[in-house]
């Protein structure tokens, strides 16, 4: 039988009561394996036709699938081309539920390794800003890699504490996701070592940390915005009690109902904030006495995912709205007059546009160097301090790109070329790993494109492409960093930079010389 800590079992018996036996039996069932489609590169329907392994849709995640335990999707070329992310099915839920639209300024505050950040970024379709932060340096580097593999061009990758971010970004973001560091009780089946390391004090330790995190997140949310708080634990201290703490400290926040709530979702538990559940080491016994009955009832709008009820591990999430200066909640929700009832108003879909297209027009603008009426650089002109000659190797390379560059957003730092997001962010004084899309490097008089640029492009956006099927053995040789042979009819041009694609999706760069494609796939991304 799966070993659980005795103190944890006693706590769960108290929470679940007659449902506990079914919960306990669930630990004897095998865990589920999931992958989530990159909706900015491919639709779920398109991927099902391409998939080399059997998939079963996850019923509450529109772009999520189960795959078999014996499959190895992390070694398939489609994984390296950023078509999907491997993620535990329940963990897909928070980013799937948070309503993000192209043009939003979005923050994932505790983002590493990037499972939720990549979904938020894909929803933006290159418009707006994705700020993804993690306090750990090594984890932030893993986050950067996953965001770049997904081809998200409008990203800001940070390595900061929440308090420092709150100083720079007061009421800045439209949407914020807080997947808080937690005691991990919901992941015991997936990771038995977590169960072995659990101790009764762990939820209290995490809750003390979460109090600071959720308040700083609240301070960074623009009035009229939405915050999604989630954990992968069952502890009331980290869940309903933490949401109640936020409503007490920031009364402008209200819990919103989850749109299109899946039938398997369990409701939040208002009774878990009653005095008998409040640990004295964390709360004063009267801390929630001044919450209104409506606020307490609204805790039912939170979601608990129980592993014995659904095909995934344990999770908790709450969607909150921050009232604007007129006291109104976000527009997509309004009160219907019934107790605890809201109606969901669909936000009109914003047509996704490629963030990169049609370069020739902008190059002509850059060469003309015209000013707008206010004397500021026009959209195609280099910003002040950047000489045309500094960027000429990149401009020459860009002639083969069908991309609509705004050259005022191109920055050169020590020979490295970046395309910064259109939504400016106050990054001065902050530790960040990336601000925008890393385009490549200027070495002497030549430009070498980056792996991140390849991931952000579509096949149609580069003039010279080589497209091989996923089962071509040369693809695996390429992913291992080897030179591969290319037949004359497989390349549109016989020499120079080539964008190698797998079944129509960009994989990386190579340089074609005498029928050999010299490998330019980033060494740290290679298949081992």
JSON list of N, CA and C in Angstrom, two decimals, residues 84-158:
[
{"chain": "A", "resi": 84, "resn": "UNK", "atom": "N", "xyz": [4.56, 21.17, -27.93]},
{"chain": "A", "resi": 84, "resn": "UNK", "atom": "CA", "xyz": [3.84, 20.81, -26.71]},
{"chain": "A", "resi": 84, "resn": "UNK", "atom": "C", "xyz": [4.78, 20.89, -25.51]},
{"chain": "A", "resi": 85, "resn": "UNK", "atom": "N", "xyz": [4.14, 20.90, -24.34]},
{"chain": "A", "resi": 85, "resn": "UNK", "atom": "CA", "xyz": [4.85, 20.94, -23.06]},
{"chain": "A", "resi": 85, "resn": "UNK", "atom": "C", "xyz": [4.34, 19.77, -22.22]},
{"chain": "A", "resi": 86, "resn": "UNK", "atom": "N", "xyz": [5.24, 19.04, -21.60]},
{"chain": "A", "resi": 86, "resn": "UNK", "atom": "CA", "xyz": [4.85, 17.92, -20.75]},
{"chain": "A", "resi": 86, "resn": "UNK", "atom": "C", "xyz": [4.46, 18.45, -19.38]},
{"chain": "A", "resi": 87, "resn": "UNK", "atom": "N", "xyz": [3.24, 18.14, -18.95]},
{"chain": "A", "resi": 87, "resn": "UNK", "atom": "CA", "xyz": [2.73, 18.73, -17.71]},
{"chain": "A", "resi": 87, "resn": "UNK", "atom": "C", "xyz": [1.69, 17.81, -17.07]},
{"chain": "A", "resi": 88, "resn": "UNK", "atom": "N", "xyz": [1.73, 17.71, -15.77]},
{"chain": "A", "resi": 88, "resn": "UNK", "atom": "CA", "xyz": [0.72, 16.95, -15.03]},
{"chain": "A", "resi": 88, "resn": "UNK", "atom": "C", "xyz": [-0.65, 17.54, -15.32]},
{"chain": "A", "resi": 89, "resn": "UNK", "atom": "N", "xyz": [-1.67, 16.72, -15.62]},
{"chain": "A", "resi": 89, "resn": "UNK", "atom": "CA", "xyz": [-2.96, 17.24, -16.09]},
{"chain": "A", "resi": 89, "resn": "UNK", "atom": "C", "xyz": [-3.61, 18.30, -15.20]},
{"chain": "A", "resi": 90, "resn": "UNK", "atom": "N", "xyz": [-3.64, 18.09, -13.89]},
{"chain": "A", "resi": 90, "resn": "UNK", "atom": "CA", "xyz": [-4.27, 19.09, -13.01]},
{"chain": "A", "resi": 90, "resn": "UNK", "atom": "C", "xyz": [-3.49, 20.40, -13.02]},
{"chain": "A", "resi": 91, "resn": "UNK", "atom": "N", "xyz": [-2.17, 20.32, -13.18]},
{"chain": "A", "resi": 91, "resn": "UNK", "atom": "CA", "xyz": [-1.34, 21.52, -13.18]},
{"chain": "A", "resi": 91, "resn": "UNK", "atom": "C", "xyz": [-1.59, 22.40, -14.40]},
{"chain": "A", "resi": 92, "resn": "UNK", "atom": "N", "xyz": [-2.25, 21.85, -15.44]},
{"chain": "A", "resi": 92, "resn": "UNK", "atom": "CA", "xyz": [-2.61, 22.65, -16.61]},
{"chain": "A", "resi": 92, "resn": "UNK", "atom": "C", "xyz": [-3.76, 23.61, -16.31]},
{"chain": "A", "resi": 93, "resn": "UNK", "atom": "N", "xyz": [-4.52, 23.34, -15.25]},
{"chain": "A", "resi": 93, "resn": "UNK", "atom": "CA", "xyz": [-5.78, 24.03, -15.02]},
{"chain": "A", "resi": 93, "resn": "UNK", "atom": "C", "xyz": [-5.64, 25.53, -14.76]},
{"chain": "A", "resi": 94, "resn": "UNK", "atom": "N", "xyz": [-4.75, 25.99, -13.86]},
{"chain": "A", "resi": 94, "resn": "UNK", "atom": "CA", "xyz": [-4.72, 27.43, -13.55]},
{"chain": "A", "resi": 94, "resn": "UNK", "atom": "C", "xyz": [-4.51, 28.33, -14.76]},
{"chain": "A", "resi": 95, "resn": "UNK", "atom": "N", "xyz": [-3.48, 28.05, -15.57]},
{"chain": "A", "resi": 95, "resn": "UNK", "atom": "CA", "xyz": [-3.21, 28.90, -16.73]},
{"chain": "A", "resi": 95, "resn": "UNK", "atom": "C", "xyz": [-4.29, 28.77, -17.79]},
{"chain": "A", "resi": 96, "resn": "UNK", "atom": "N", "xyz": [-4.94, 27.61, -17.84]},
{"chain": "A", "resi": 96, "resn": "UNK", "atom": "CA", "xyz": [-6.03, 27.41, -18.79]},
{"chain": "A", "resi": 96, "resn": "UNK", "atom": "C", "xyz": [-7.24, 28.25, -18.41]},
{"chain": "A", "resi": 97, "resn": "UNK", "atom": "N", "xyz": [-7.49, 28.40, -17.11]},
{"chain": "A", "resi": 97, "resn": "UNK", "atom": "CA", "xyz": [-8.68, 29.10, -16.63]},
{"chain": "A", "resi": 97, "resn": "UNK", "atom": "C", "xyz": [-8.49, 30.62, -16.61]},
{"chain": "A", "resi": 98, "resn": "UNK", "atom": "N", "xyz": [-7.29, 31.11, -16.29]},
{"chain": "A", "resi": 98, "resn": "UNK", "atom": "CA", "xyz": [-7.09, 32.56, -16.23]},
{"chain": "A", "resi": 98, "resn": "UNK", "atom": "C", "xyz": [-7.37, 33.17, -17.60]},
{"chain": "A", "resi": 99, "resn": "UNK", "atom": "N", "xyz": [-8.35, 34.09, -17.70]},
{"chain": "A", "resi": 99, "resn": "UNK", "atom": "CA", "xyz": [-8.71, 34.65, -19.01]},
{"chain": "A", "resi": 99, "resn": "UNK", "atom": "C", "xyz": [-7.65, 35.64, -19.51]},
{"chain": "A", "resi": 100, "resn": "UNK", "atom": "N", "xyz": [-6.83, 35.19, -20.42]},
{"chain": "A", "resi": 100, "resn": "UNK", "atom": "CA", "xyz": [-5.77, 36.02, -21.00]},
{"chain": "A", "resi": 100, "resn": "UNK", "atom": "C", "xyz": [-6.08, 36.25, -22.47]},
{"chain": "A", "resi": 101, "resn": "UNK", "atom": "N", "xyz": [-5.96, 37.50, -22.91]},
{"chain": "A", "resi": 101, "resn": "UNK", "atom": "CA", "xyz": [-6.23, 37.86, -24.29]},
{"chain": "A", "resi": 101, "resn": "UNK", "atom": "C", "xyz": [-5.02, 38.58, -24.89]},
{"chain": "A", "resi": 102, "resn": "UNK", "atom": "N", "xyz": [-4.82, 38.48, -26.20]},
{"chain": "A", "resi": 102, "resn": "UNK", "atom": "CA", "xyz": [-3.72, 39.20, -26.84]},
{"chain": "A", "resi": 102, "resn": "UNK", "atom": "C", "xyz": [-3.76, 40.68, -26.47]},
{"chain": "A", "resi": 103, "resn": "UNK", "atom": "N", "xyz": [-2.61, 41.22, -26.08]},
{"chain": "A", "resi": 103, "resn": "UNK", "atom": "CA", "xyz": [-2.51, 42.61, -25.66]},
{"chain": "A", "resi": 103, "resn": "UNK", "atom": "C", "xyz": [-2.45, 42.79, -24.16]},
{"chain": "A", "resi": 104, "resn": "UNK", "atom": "N", "xyz": [-2.81, 41.78, -23.38]},
{"chain": "A", "resi": 104, "resn": "UNK", "atom": "CA", "xyz": [-2.74, 41.87, -21.92]},
{"chain": "A", "resi": 104, "resn": "UNK", "atom": "C", "xyz": [-1.29, 41.95, -21.45]},
{"chain": "A", "resi": 105, "resn": "UNK", "atom": "N", "xyz": [-1.11, 42.59, -20.30]},
{"chain": "A", "resi": 105, "resn": "UNK", "atom": "CA", "xyz": [0.16, 42.54, -19.58]},
{"chain": "A", "resi": 105, "resn": "UNK", "atom": "C", "xyz": [-0.02, 41.51, -18.47]},
{"chain": "A", "resi": 106, "resn": "UNK", "atom": "N", "xyz": [0.73, 40.42, -18.56]},
{"chain": "A", "resi": 106, "resn": "UNK", "atom": "CA", "xyz": [0.50, 39.25, -17.71]},
{"chain": "A", "resi": 106, "resn": "UNK", "atom": "C", "xyz": [1.76, 38.95, -16.90]},
{"chain": "A", "resi": 107, "resn": "UNK", "atom": "N", "xyz": [1.57, 38.62, -15.63]},
{"chain": "A", "resi": 107, "resn": "UNK", "atom": "CA", "xyz": [2.68, 38.22, -14.76]},
{"chain": "A", "resi": 107, "resn": "UNK", "atom": "C", "xyz": [2.43, 36.82, -14.22]},
{"chain": "A", "resi": 108, "resn": "UNK", "atom": "N", "xyz": [3.43, 35.96, -14.38]},
{"chain": "A", "resi": 108, "resn": "UNK", "atom": "CA", "xyz": [3.48, 34.68, -13.68]},
{"chain": "A", "resi": 108, "resn": "UNK", "atom": "C", "xyz": [4.54, 34.84, -12.61]},
{"chain": "A", "resi": 109, "resn": "UNK", "atom": "N", "xyz": [4.11, 34.99, -11.36]},
{"chain": "A", "resi": 109, "resn": "UNK", "atom": "CA", "xyz": [5.01, 35.44, -10.30]},
{"chain": "A", "resi": 109, "resn": "UNK", "atom": "C", "xyz": [5.96, 34.35, -9.82]},
{"chain": "A", "resi": 110, "resn": "UNK", "atom": "N", "xyz": [5.51, 33.11, -9.78]},
{"chain": "A", "resi": 110, "resn": "UNK", "atom": "CA", "xyz": [6.34, 31.99, -9.31]},
{"chain": "A", "resi": 110, "resn": "UNK", "atom": "C", "xyz": [6.38, 30.97, -10.45]},
{"chain": "A", "resi": 111, "resn": "UNK", "atom": "N", "xyz": [7.11, 31.29, -11.50]},
{"chain": "A", "resi": 111, "resn": "UNK", "atom": "CA", "xyz": [6.86, 30.70, -12.81]},
{"chain": "A", "resi": 111, "resn": "UNK", "atom": "C", "xyz": [7.63, 29.43, -13.15]},
{"chain": "A", "resi": 112, "resn": "UNK", "atom": "N", "xyz": [8.81, 29.22, -12.56]},
{"chain": "A", "resi": 112, "resn": "UNK", "atom": "CA", "xyz": [9.63, 28.07, -12.97]},
{"chain": "A", "resi": 112, "resn": "UNK", "atom": "C", "xyz": [8.94, 26.76, -12.63]},
{"chain": "A", "resi": 113, "resn": "UNK", "atom": "N", "xyz": [9.14, 25.74, -13.50]},
{"chain": "A", "resi": 113, "resn": "UNK", "atom": "CA", "xyz": [10.00, 25.72, -14.69]},
{"chain": "A", "resi": 113, "resn": "UNK", "atom": "C", "xyz": [9.36, 26.26, -15.96]},
{"chain": "A", "resi": 114, "resn": "UNK", "atom": "N", "xyz": [8.10, 26.69, -15.92]},
{"chain": "A", "resi": 114, "resn": "UNK", "atom": "CA", "xyz": [7.52, 27.33, -17.09]},
{"chain": "A", "resi": 114, "resn": "UNK", "atom": "C", "xyz": [6.26, 26.71, -17.64]},
{"chain": "A", "resi": 115, "resn": "UNK", "atom": "N", "xyz": [5.72, 25.69, -16.99]},
{"chain": "A", "resi": 115, "resn": "UNK", "atom": "CA", "xyz": [4.52, 25.04, -17.51]},
{"chain": "A", "resi": 115, "resn": "UNK", "atom": "C", "xyz": [3.35, 25.97, -17.66]},
{"chain": "A", "resi": 116, "resn": "UNK", "atom": "N", "xyz": [3.14, 26.83, -16.68]},
{"chain": "A", "resi": 116, "resn": "UNK", "atom": "CA", "xyz": [2.01, 27.76, -16.74]},
{"chain": "A", "resi": 116, "resn": "UNK", "atom": "C", "xyz": [2.37, 28.99, -17.56]},
{"chain": "A", "resi": 117, "resn": "UNK", "atom": "N", "xyz": [3.62, 29.46, -17.44]},
{"chain": "A", "resi": 117, "resn": "UNK", "atom": "CA", "xyz": [4.05, 30.64, -18.19]},
{"chain": "A", "resi": 117, "resn": "UNK", "atom": "C", "xyz": [3.97, 30.42, -19.70]},
{"chain": "A", "resi": 118, "resn": "UNK", "atom": "N", "xyz": [4.33, 29.23, -20.16]},
{"chain": "A", "resi": 118, "resn": "UNK", "atom": "CA", "xyz": [4.28, 28.97, -21.60]},
{"chain": "A", "resi": 118, "resn": "UNK", "atom": "C", "xyz": [2.84, 28.98, -22.12]},
{"chain": "A", "resi": 119, "resn": "UNK", "atom": "N", "xyz": [1.89, 28.52, -21.32]},
{"chain": "A", "resi": 119, "resn": "UNK", "atom": "CA", "xyz": [0.49, 28.58, -21.74]},
{"chain": "A", "resi": 119, "resn": "UNK", "atom": "C", "xyz": [-0.01, 30.03, -21.76]},
{"chain": "A", "resi": 120, "resn": "UNK", "atom": "N", "xyz": [0.35, 30.82, -20.76]},
{"chain": "A", "resi": 120, "resn": "UNK", "atom": "CA", "xyz": [-0.06, 32.23, -20.74]},
{"chain": "A", "resi": 120, "resn": "UNK", "atom": "C", "xyz": [0.53, 32.97, -21.94]},
{"chain": "A", "resi": 121, "resn": "UNK", "atom": "N", "xyz": [1.82, 32.71, -22.23]},
{"chain": "A", "resi": 121, "resn": "UNK", "atom": "CA", "xyz": [2.46, 33.36, -23.36]},
{"chain": "A", "resi": 121, "resn": "UNK", "atom": "C", "xyz": [1.84, 32.96, -24.68]},
{"chain": "A", "resi": 122, "resn": "UNK", "atom": "N", "xyz": [1.49, 31.69, -24.83]},
{"chain": "A", "resi": 122, "resn": "UNK", "atom": "CA", "xyz": [0.86, 31.23, -26.08]},
{"chain": "A", "resi": 122, "resn": "UNK", "atom": "C", "xyz": [-0.49, 31.91, -26.28]},
{"chain": "A", "resi": 123, "resn": "UNK", "atom": "N", "xyz": [-1.22, 32.16, -25.20]},
{"chain": "A", "resi": 123, "resn": "UNK", "atom": "CA", "xyz": [-2.52, 32.84, -25.31]},
{"chain": "A", "resi": 123, "resn": "UNK", "atom": "C", "xyz": [-2.38, 34.28, -25.80]},
{"chain": "A", "resi": 124, "resn": "UNK", "atom": "N", "xyz": [-1.23, 34.89, -25.56]},
{"chain": "A", "resi": 124, "resn": "UNK", "atom": "CA", "xyz": [-1.02, 36.29, -25.97]},
{"chain": "A", "resi": 124, "resn": "UNK", "atom": "C", "xyz": [-0.77, 36.41, -27.47]},
{"chain": "A", "resi": 125, "resn": "UNK", "atom": "N", "xyz": [-0.34, 35.35, -28.13]},
{"chain": "A", "resi": 125, "resn": "UNK", "atom": "CA", "xyz": [-0.08, 35.37, -29.58]},
{"chain": "A", "resi": 125, "resn": "UNK", "atom": "C", "xyz": [0.85, 36.52, -29.97]},
{"chain": "A", "resi": 126, "resn": "UNK", "atom": "N", "xyz": [1.88, 36.75, -29.15]},
{"chain": "A", "resi": 126, "resn": "UNK", "atom": "CA", "xyz": [2.88, 37.75, -29.49]},
{"chain": "A", "resi": 126, "resn": "UNK", "atom": "C", "xyz": [2.50, 39.18, -29.19]},
{"chain": "A", "resi": 127, "resn": "UNK", "atom": "N", "xyz": [1.32, 39.42, -28.63]},
{"chain": "A", "resi": 127, "resn": "UNK", "atom": "CA", "xyz": [0.87, 40.78, -28.32]},
{"chain": "A", "resi": 127, "resn": "UNK", "atom": "C", "xyz": [0.81, 40.98, -26.81]},
{"chain": "A", "resi": 128, "resn": "UNK", "atom": "N", "xyz": [1.16, 42.19, -26.35]},
{"chain": "A", "resi": 128, "resn": "UNK", "atom": "CA", "xyz": [1.17, 42.46, -24.93]},
{"chain": "A", "resi": 128, "resn": "UNK", "atom": "C", "xyz": [2.49, 42.05, -24.33]},
{"chain": "A", "resi": 129, "resn": "UNK", "atom": "N", "xyz": [2.47, 41.60, -23.08]},
{"chain": "A", "resi": 129, "resn": "UNK", "atom": "CA", "xyz": [3.70, 41.27, -22.36]},
{"chain": "A", "resi": 129, "resn": "UNK", "atom": "C", "xyz": [3.47, 40.08, -21.44]},
{"chain": "A", "resi": 130, "resn": "UNK", "atom": "N", "xyz": [4.40, 39.13, -21.48]},
{"chain": "A", "resi": 130, "resn": "UNK", "atom": "CA", "xyz": [4.46, 38.06, -20.50]},
{"chain": "A", "resi": 130, "resn": "UNK", "atom": "C", "xyz": [5.69, 38.30, -19.63]},
{"chain": "A", "resi": 131, "resn": "UNK", "atom": "N", "xyz": [5.47, 38.62, -18.36]},
{"chain": "A", "resi": 131, "resn": "UNK", "atom": "CA", "xyz": [6.55, 38.70, -17.38]},
{"chain": "A", "resi": 131, "resn": "UNK", "atom": "C", "xyz": [6.51, 37.42, -16.56]},
{"chain": "A", "resi": 132, "resn": "UNK", "atom": "N", "xyz": [7.60, 36.68, -16.56]},
{"chain": "A", "resi": 132, "resn": "UNK", "atom": "CA", "xyz": [7.67, 35.41, -15.83]},
{"chain": "A", "resi": 132, "resn": "UNK", "atom": "C", "xyz": [8.85, 35.48, -14.87]},
{"chain": "A", "resi": 133, "resn": "UNK", "atom": "N", "xyz": [8.58, 35.23, -13.60]},
{"chain": "A", "resi": 133, "resn": "UNK", "atom": "CA", "xyz": [9.58, 35.43, -12.55]},
{"chain": "A", "resi": 133, "resn": "UNK", "atom": "C", "xyz": [9.78, 34.17, -11.72]},
{"chain": "A", "resi": 134, "resn": "UNK", "atom": "N", "xyz": [11.01, 33.97, -11.27]},
{"chain": "A", "resi": 134, "resn": "UNK", "atom": "CA", "xyz": [11.26, 32.97, -10.24]},
{"chain": "A", "resi": 134, "resn": "UNK", "atom": "C", "xyz": [12.41, 33.45, -9.37]},
{"chain": "A", "resi": 135, "resn": "UNK", "atom": "N", "xyz": [12.29, 33.19, -8.08]},
{"chain": "A", "resi": 135, "resn": "UNK", "atom": "CA", "xyz": [13.27, 33.68, -7.12]},
{"chain": "A", "resi": 135, "resn": "UNK", "atom": "C", "xyz": [14.59, 32.92, -7.19]},
{"chain": "A", "resi": 136, "resn": "UNK", "atom": "N", "xyz": [14.54, 31.69, -7.73]},
{"chain": "A", "resi": 136, "resn": "UNK", "atom": "CA", "xyz": [15.74, 30.85, -7.83]},
{"chain": "A", "resi": 136, "resn": "UNK", "atom": "C", "xyz": [16.44, 31.07, -9.16]},
{"chain": "A", "resi": 137, "resn": "UNK", "atom": "N", "xyz": [17.74, 31.33, -9.12]},
{"chain": "A", "resi": 137, "resn": "UNK", "atom": "CA", "xyz": [18.50, 31.53, -10.34]},
{"chain": "A", "resi": 137, "resn": "UNK", "atom": "C", "xyz": [18.50, 30.33, -11.27]},
{"chain": "A", "resi": 138, "resn": "UNK", "atom": "N", "xyz": [18.86, 29.12, -10.80]},
{"chain": "A", "resi": 138, "resn": "UNK", "atom": "CA", "xyz": [18.83, 27.95, -11.68]},
{"chain": "A", "resi": 138, "resn": "UNK", "atom": "C", "xyz": [17.44, 27.66, -12.24]},
{"chain": "A", "resi": 139, "resn": "UNK", "atom": "N", "xyz": [16.41, 27.82, -11.43]},
{"chain": "A", "resi": 139, "resn": "UNK", "atom": "CA", "xyz": [15.05, 27.57, -11.92]},
{"chain": "A", "resi": 139, "resn": "UNK", "atom": "C", "xyz": [14.64, 28.64, -12.93]},
{"chain": "A", "resi": 140, "resn": "UNK", "atom": "N", "xyz": [15.09, 29.87, -12.73]},
{"chain": "A", "resi": 140, "resn": "UNK", "atom": "CA", "xyz": [14.79, 30.93, -13.70]},
{"chain": "A", "resi": 140, "resn": "UNK", "atom": "C", "xyz": [15.43, 30.64, -15.05]},
{"chain": "A", "resi": 141, "resn": "UNK", "atom": "N", "xyz": [16.61, 30.03, -15.04]},
{"chain": "A", "resi": 141, "resn": "UNK", "atom": "CA", "xyz": [17.26, 29.67, -16.31]},
{"chain": "A", "resi": 141, "resn": "UNK", "atom": "C", "xyz": [16.49, 28.56, -17.02]},
{"chain": "A", "resi": 142, "resn": "UNK", "atom": "N", "xyz": [15.96, 27.61, -16.27]},
{"chain": "A", "resi": 142, "resn": "UNK", "atom": "CA", "xyz": [15.11, 26.57, -16.87]},
{"chain": "A", "resi": 142, "resn": "UNK", "atom": "C", "xyz": [13.84, 27.20, -17.44]},
{"chain": "A", "resi": 143, "resn": "UNK", "atom": "N", "xyz": [13.30, 28.17, -16.73]},
{"chain": "A", "resi": 143, "resn": "UNK", "atom": "CA", "xyz": [12.12, 28.90, -17.20]},
{"chain": "A", "resi": 143, "resn": "UNK", "atom": "C", "xyz": [12.41, 29.60, -18.53]},
{"chain": "A", "resi": 144, "resn": "UNK", "atom": "N", "xyz": [13.55, 30.26, -18.62]},
{"chain": "A", "resi": 144, "resn": "UNK", "atom": "CA", "xyz": [13.93, 30.95, -19.85]},
{"chain": "A", "resi": 144, "resn": "UNK", "atom": "C", "xyz": [13.98, 29.98, -21.02]},
{"chain": "A", "resi": 145, "resn": "UNK", "atom": "N", "xyz": [14.61, 28.83, -20.82]},
{"chain": "A", "resi": 145, "resn": "UNK", "atom": "CA", "xyz": [14.71, 27.86, -21.91]},
{"chain": "A", "resi": 145, "resn": "UNK", "atom": "C", "xyz": [13.32, 27.44, -22.40]},
{"chain": "A", "resi": 146, "resn": "UNK", "atom": "N", "xyz": [12.42, 27.13, -21.49]},
{"chain": "A", "resi": 146, "resn": "UNK", "atom": "CA", "xyz": [11.10, 26.65, -21.89]},
{"chain": "A", "resi": 146, "resn": "UNK", "atom": "C", "xyz": [10.29, 27.73, -22.60]},
{"chain": "A", "resi": 147, "resn": "UNK", "atom": "N", "xyz": [10.41, 28.96, -22.16]},
{"chain": "A", "resi": 147, "resn": "UNK", "atom": "CA", "xyz": [9.72, 30.07, -22.84]},
{"chain": "A", "resi": 147, "resn": "UNK", "atom": "C", "xyz": [10.28, 30.25, -24.24]},
{"chain": "A", "resi": 148, "resn": "UNK", "atom": "N", "xyz": [11.59, 30.12, -24.40]},
{"chain": "A", "resi": 148, "resn": "UNK", "atom": "CA", "xyz": [12.20, 30.26, -25.73]},
{"chain": "A", "resi": 148, "resn": "UNK", "atom": "C", "xyz": [11.84, 29.08, -26.64]},
{"chain": "A", "resi": 149, "resn": "UNK", "atom": "N", "xyz": [11.81, 27.87, -26.11]},
{"chain": "A", "resi": 149, "resn": "UNK", "atom": "CA", "xyz": [11.41, 26.71, -26.92]},
{"chain": "A", "resi": 149, "resn": "UNK", "atom": "C", "xyz": [10.01, 26.92, -27.46]},
{"chain": "A", "resi": 150, "resn": "UNK", "atom": "N", "xyz": [9.13, 27.52, -26.67]},
{"chain": "A", "resi": 150, "resn": "UNK", "atom": "CA", "xyz": [7.76, 27.75, -27.10]},
{"chain": "A", "resi": 150, "resn": "UNK", "atom": "C", "xyz": [7.65, 28.89, -28.11]},
{"chain": "A", "resi": 151, "resn": "UNK", "atom": "N", "xyz": [8.74, 29.64, -28.33]},
{"chain": "A", "resi": 151, "resn": "UNK", "atom": "CA", "xyz": [8.73, 30.70, -29.33]},
{"chain": "A", "resi": 151, "resn": "UNK", "atom": "C", "xyz": [7.96, 31.94, -28.91]},
{"chain": "A", "resi": 152, "resn": "UNK", "atom": "N", "xyz": [7.99, 32.28, -27.62]},
{"chain": "A", "resi": 152, "resn": "UNK", "atom": "CA", "xyz": [7.25, 33.44, -27.12]},
{"chain": "A", "resi": 152, "resn": "UNK", "atom": "C", "xyz": [8.15, 34.67, -27.23]},
{"chain": "A", "resi": 153, "resn": "UNK", "atom": "N", "xyz": [7.84, 35.61, -28.13]},
{"chain": "A", "resi": 153, "resn": "UNK", "atom": "CA", "xyz": [8.75, 36.73, -28.38]},
{"chain": "A", "resi": 153, "resn": "UNK", "atom": "C", "xyz": [8.61, 37.90, -27.41]},
{"chain": "A", "resi": 154, "resn": "UNK", "atom": "N", "xyz": [7.45, 38.04, -26.78]},
{"chain": "A", "resi": 154, "resn": "UNK", "atom": "CA", "xyz": [7.14, 39.22, -25.97]},
{"chain": "A", "resi": 154, "resn": "UNK", "atom": "C", "xyz": [7.27, 38.92, -24.48]},
{"chain": "A", "resi": 155, "resn": "UNK", "atom": "N", "xyz": [8.42, 38.36, -24.09]},
{"chain": "A", "resi": 155, "resn": "UNK", "atom": "CA", "xyz": [8.59, 37.90, -22.72]},
{"chain": "A", "resi": 155, "resn": "UNK", "atom": "C", "xyz": [9.65, 38.69, -21.98]},
{"chain": "A", "resi": 156, "resn": "UNK", "atom": "N", "xyz": [9.46, 38.76, -20.67]},
{"chain": "A", "resi": 156, "resn": "UNK", "atom": "CA", "xyz": [10.43, 39.35, -19.75]},
{"chain": "A", "resi": 156, "resn": "UNK", "atom": "C", "xyz": [10.66, 38.30, -18.66]},
{"chain": "A", "resi": 157, "resn": "UNK", "atom": "N", "xyz": [11.87, 37.75, -18.60]},
{"chain": "A", "resi": 157, "resn": "UNK", "atom": "CA", "xyz": [12.18, 36.68, -17.65]},
{"chain": "A", "resi": 157, "resn": "UNK", "atom": "C", "xyz": [12.98, 37.29, -16.50]},
{"chain": "A", "resi": 158, "resn": "UNK", "atom": "N", "xyz": [12.41, 37.19, -15.30]},
{"chain": "A", "resi": 158, "resn": "UNK", "atom": "CA", "xyz": [12.96, 37.86, -14.12]},
{"chain": "A", "resi": 158, "resn": "UNK", "atom": "C", "xyz": [13.42, 36.87, -13.07]}
]
